[in-house]
Amino acid sequence: MGLLLVGAPPAQASLASLVCTLHMTLNVSPGVQLVEEFVQSSSLDESLLAACVGEVDGRAVDPAAGEVISFNANSDEPVSCASAPFTGDGAVRLRLFDLDGDPLTVEASFSILVVTPTAVFVGELDGEGSFKPMEGDCVLDPITKVVLRIDGASIEV
């Protein structure tokens, strides 16, 4: 008699269909300056708003409650003040809540095309955002912090 072992089924990722406004402050490292370098951005612990409508795992989200847990993007090639446009890729992670107040987590990946001051996102996160420097001017001081806002972003995971 043979013994058949059946493992647990693989965990299924959450299925999300959302339209969101995302507003966050990002660190840029190393800062964008006249010298070309690979850069990456990551979210800070301030101004991390995620206001979304739609569903996650068939549960409606509360449009008044949500935040960006993390946002990371990397350039595909060296970037300087004069390099526009440039491309990259990254991921965003959101903490949302359903209408009963239960937490929902959504992760979405994207490719990005930056033509200052616009960033176009394509992938699981799809939409157009704008950003403005908060620290640095890209001439005398490297840009090390920016505010990014994406209105009407579509997230399909």
Short mmCIF file of C-alpha atoms in Angstrom, two decimals:
data_model
loop_
_atom_site.label_atom_id
_atom_site.label_comp_id
_atom_site.label_asym_id
_atom_site.label_seq_id
_atom_site.Cartn_x
_atom_site.Cartn_y
_atom_site.Cartn_z
CA MET A 1 0.00 0.00 0.00
CA GLY A 2 1.46 3.35 -0.97
CA LEU A 3 1.30 6.47 1.13
CA LEU A 4 0.30 9.66 -0.60
CA LEU A 5 1.45 12.87 1.07
CA VAL A 6 -0.35 15.98 0.06
CA GLY A 7 1.12 19.31 1.09
CA ALA A 8 -0.84 22.39 1.87
CA PRO A 9 -1.93 24.27 -1.23
CA PRO A 10 0.24 27.26 -2.06
CA ALA A 11 -0.91 30.51 -0.51
CA GLN A 12 -2.75 32.63 -3.01
CA ALA A 13 -1.79 36.27 -3.27
CA SER A 14 -4.52 38.75 -2.56
CA LEU A 15 -6.47 39.82 -5.60
CA ALA A 16 -6.92 43.57 -5.66
CA SER A 17 -8.71 45.92 -8.01
CA LEU A 18 -8.25 49.46 -6.76
CA VAL A 19 -8.11 53.09 -7.80
CA CYS A 20 -5.93 55.08 -5.39
CA THR A 21 -4.46 58.43 -4.56
CA LEU A 22 -0.98 57.91 -3.15
CA HIS A 23 0.93 60.75 -1.50
CA MET A 24 4.33 60.20 0.07
CA THR A 25 7.70 61.68 0.92
CA LEU A 26 10.68 59.80 -0.52
CA ASN A 27 14.39 59.67 0.22
CA VAL A 28 16.59 59.67 -2.89
CA SER A 29 19.96 58.00 -2.46
CA PRO A 30 22.46 59.04 -3.54
CA GLY A 31 20.98 62.46 -4.20
CA VAL A 32 20.41 63.48 -7.83
CA GLN A 33 23.09 65.93 -8.91
CA LEU A 34 25.17 66.89 -11.95
CA VAL A 35 27.22 63.67 -11.73
CA GLU A 36 25.46 60.56 -13.08
CA GLU A 37 24.84 57.79 -10.53
CA PHE A 38 22.39 54.95 -10.09
CA VAL A 39 19.73 56.14 -7.66
CA GLN A 40 16.99 54.59 -5.61
CA SER A 41 14.10 56.09 -3.73
CA SER A 42 12.38 54.78 -0.65
CA SER A 43 9.48 56.01 1.44
CA LEU A 44 9.87 57.83 4.71
CA ASP A 45 7.70 57.67 7.82
CA GLU A 46 5.79 60.85 7.01
CA SER A 47 3.00 61.82 4.60
CA LEU A 48 2.29 58.25 3.52
CA LEU A 49 -1.33 58.51 2.40
CA ALA A 50 -3.17 55.80 0.46
CA ALA A 51 -6.82 56.64 -0.24
CA CYS A 52 -8.30 53.82 -2.32
CA VAL A 53 -11.64 52.62 -3.62
CA GLY A 54 -12.24 49.10 -4.82
CA GLU A 55 -11.84 45.58 -3.50
CA VAL A 56 -9.18 43.29 -2.06
CA ASP A 57 -10.05 39.59 -1.93
CA GLY A 58 -13.66 40.50 -2.68
CA ARG A 59 -13.87 42.86 0.33
CA ALA A 60 -14.63 46.55 -0.24
CA VAL A 61 -11.94 48.88 1.11
CA ASP A 62 -12.60 51.85 3.37
CA PRO A 63 -11.60 54.86 1.22
CA ALA A 64 -10.86 56.95 4.31
CA ALA A 65 -8.34 54.57 5.89
CA GLY A 66 -5.06 53.53 4.35
CA GLU A 67 -1.36 54.17 4.15
CA VAL A 68 1.69 53.42 2.05
CA ILE A 69 3.79 51.00 4.08
CA SER A 70 6.71 51.10 1.66
CA PHE A 71 7.64 52.44 -1.74
CA ASN A 72 10.93 51.60 -3.43
CA ALA A 73 12.19 52.36 -6.93
CA ASN A 74 15.58 51.97 -8.61
CA SER A 75 16.91 53.62 -11.77
CA ASP A 76 17.85 51.33 -14.67
CA GLU A 77 20.76 53.54 -15.65
CA PRO A 78 22.82 56.33 -14.05
CA VAL A 79 20.81 59.52 -13.44
CA SER A 80 21.87 63.15 -13.22
CA CYS A 81 20.15 66.55 -13.32
CA ALA A 82 20.43 66.43 -17.11
CA SER A 83 19.27 62.84 -17.65
CA ALA A 84 15.67 62.94 -18.71
CA PRO A 85 13.84 60.84 -19.32
CA PHE A 86 15.05 57.89 -17.29
CA THR A 87 13.51 54.56 -16.40
CA GLY A 88 13.42 52.20 -13.44
CA ASP A 89 11.33 49.69 -11.59
CA GLY A 90 10.03 49.15 -8.10
CA ALA A 91 7.24 48.10 -5.79
CA VAL A 92 4.72 49.65 -3.43
CA ARG A 93 3.07 48.08 -0.40
CA LEU A 94 -0.20 49.41 1.02
CA ARG A 95 -2.01 48.82 4.30
CA LEU A 96 -5.72 49.27 3.73
CA PHE A 97 -8.80 48.38 5.77
CA ASP A 98 -12.10 46.85 4.79
CA LEU A 99 -15.41 48.42 5.80
CA ASP A 100 -15.38 46.38 9.06
CA GLY A 101 -11.96 47.80 9.98
CA ASP A 102 -10.03 44.60 9.25
CA PRO A 103 -6.56 45.17 7.74
CA LEU A 104 -5.71 44.34 4.14
CA THR A 105 -2.20 44.38 2.64
CA VAL A 106 -1.59 44.91 -1.07
CA GLU A 107 1.72 44.80 -2.93
CA ALA A 108 2.13 46.00 -6.51
CA SER A 109 5.18 46.16 -8.79
CA PHE A 110 5.76 48.70 -11.54
CA SER A 111 8.08 50.05 -14.17
CA ILE A 112 8.59 53.80 -14.13
CA LEU A 113 9.42 56.46 -16.71
CA VAL A 114 10.49 59.81 -15.24
CA VAL A 115 10.34 63.04 -17.21
CA THR A 116 10.65 65.72 -14.55
CA PRO A 117 8.29 66.56 -12.86
CA THR A 118 6.18 63.64 -14.09
CA ALA A 119 6.51 59.94 -13.32
CA VAL A 120 4.55 57.42 -15.39
CA PHE A 121 3.92 54.02 -13.78
CA VAL A 122 3.12 50.87 -15.76
CA GLY A 123 2.47 47.39 -14.37
CA GLU A 124 0.42 46.28 -11.39
CA LEU A 125 0.54 49.97 -10.38
CA ASP A 126 -0.52 52.00 -13.39
CA GLY A 127 -0.90 55.77 -13.52
CA GLU A 128 0.82 59.13 -13.66
CA GLY A 129 2.30 61.03 -10.76
CA SER A 130 4.04 64.29 -10.11
CA PHE A 131 6.87 65.02 -7.76
CA LYS A 132 8.69 68.03 -6.43
CA PRO A 133 11.97 68.33 -4.59
CA MET A 134 11.85 69.07 -0.86
CA GLU A 135 15.58 69.07 -0.21
CA GLY A 136 18.19 70.08 -2.77
CA ASP A 137 18.10 71.97 -6.06
CA CYS A 138 20.14 69.59 -8.27
CA VAL A 139 22.74 72.30 -8.91
CA LEU A 140 24.29 73.47 -5.65
CA ASP A 141 22.88 70.64 -3.52
CA PRO A 142 21.81 67.14 -4.60
CA ILE A 143 18.08 66.40 -4.47
CA THR A 144 17.76 64.01 -1.53
CA LYS A 145 14.05 64.20 -0.68
CA VAL A 146 10.96 64.54 -2.92
CA VAL A 147 7.19 64.53 -2.50
CA LEU A 148 5.40 62.14 -4.88
CA ARG A 149 1.66 62.26 -5.55
CA ILE A 150 -0.17 59.82 -7.81
CA ASP A 151 -3.87 60.55 -8.39
CA GLY A 152 -6.15 57.91 -9.90
CA ALA A 153 -3.57 55.13 -9.82
CA SER A 154 -4.95 51.78 -10.91
CA ILE A 155 -3.73 48.80 -8.89
CA GLU A 156 -4.56 45.37 -10.30
CA VAL A 157 -2.91 42.44 -8.56
#
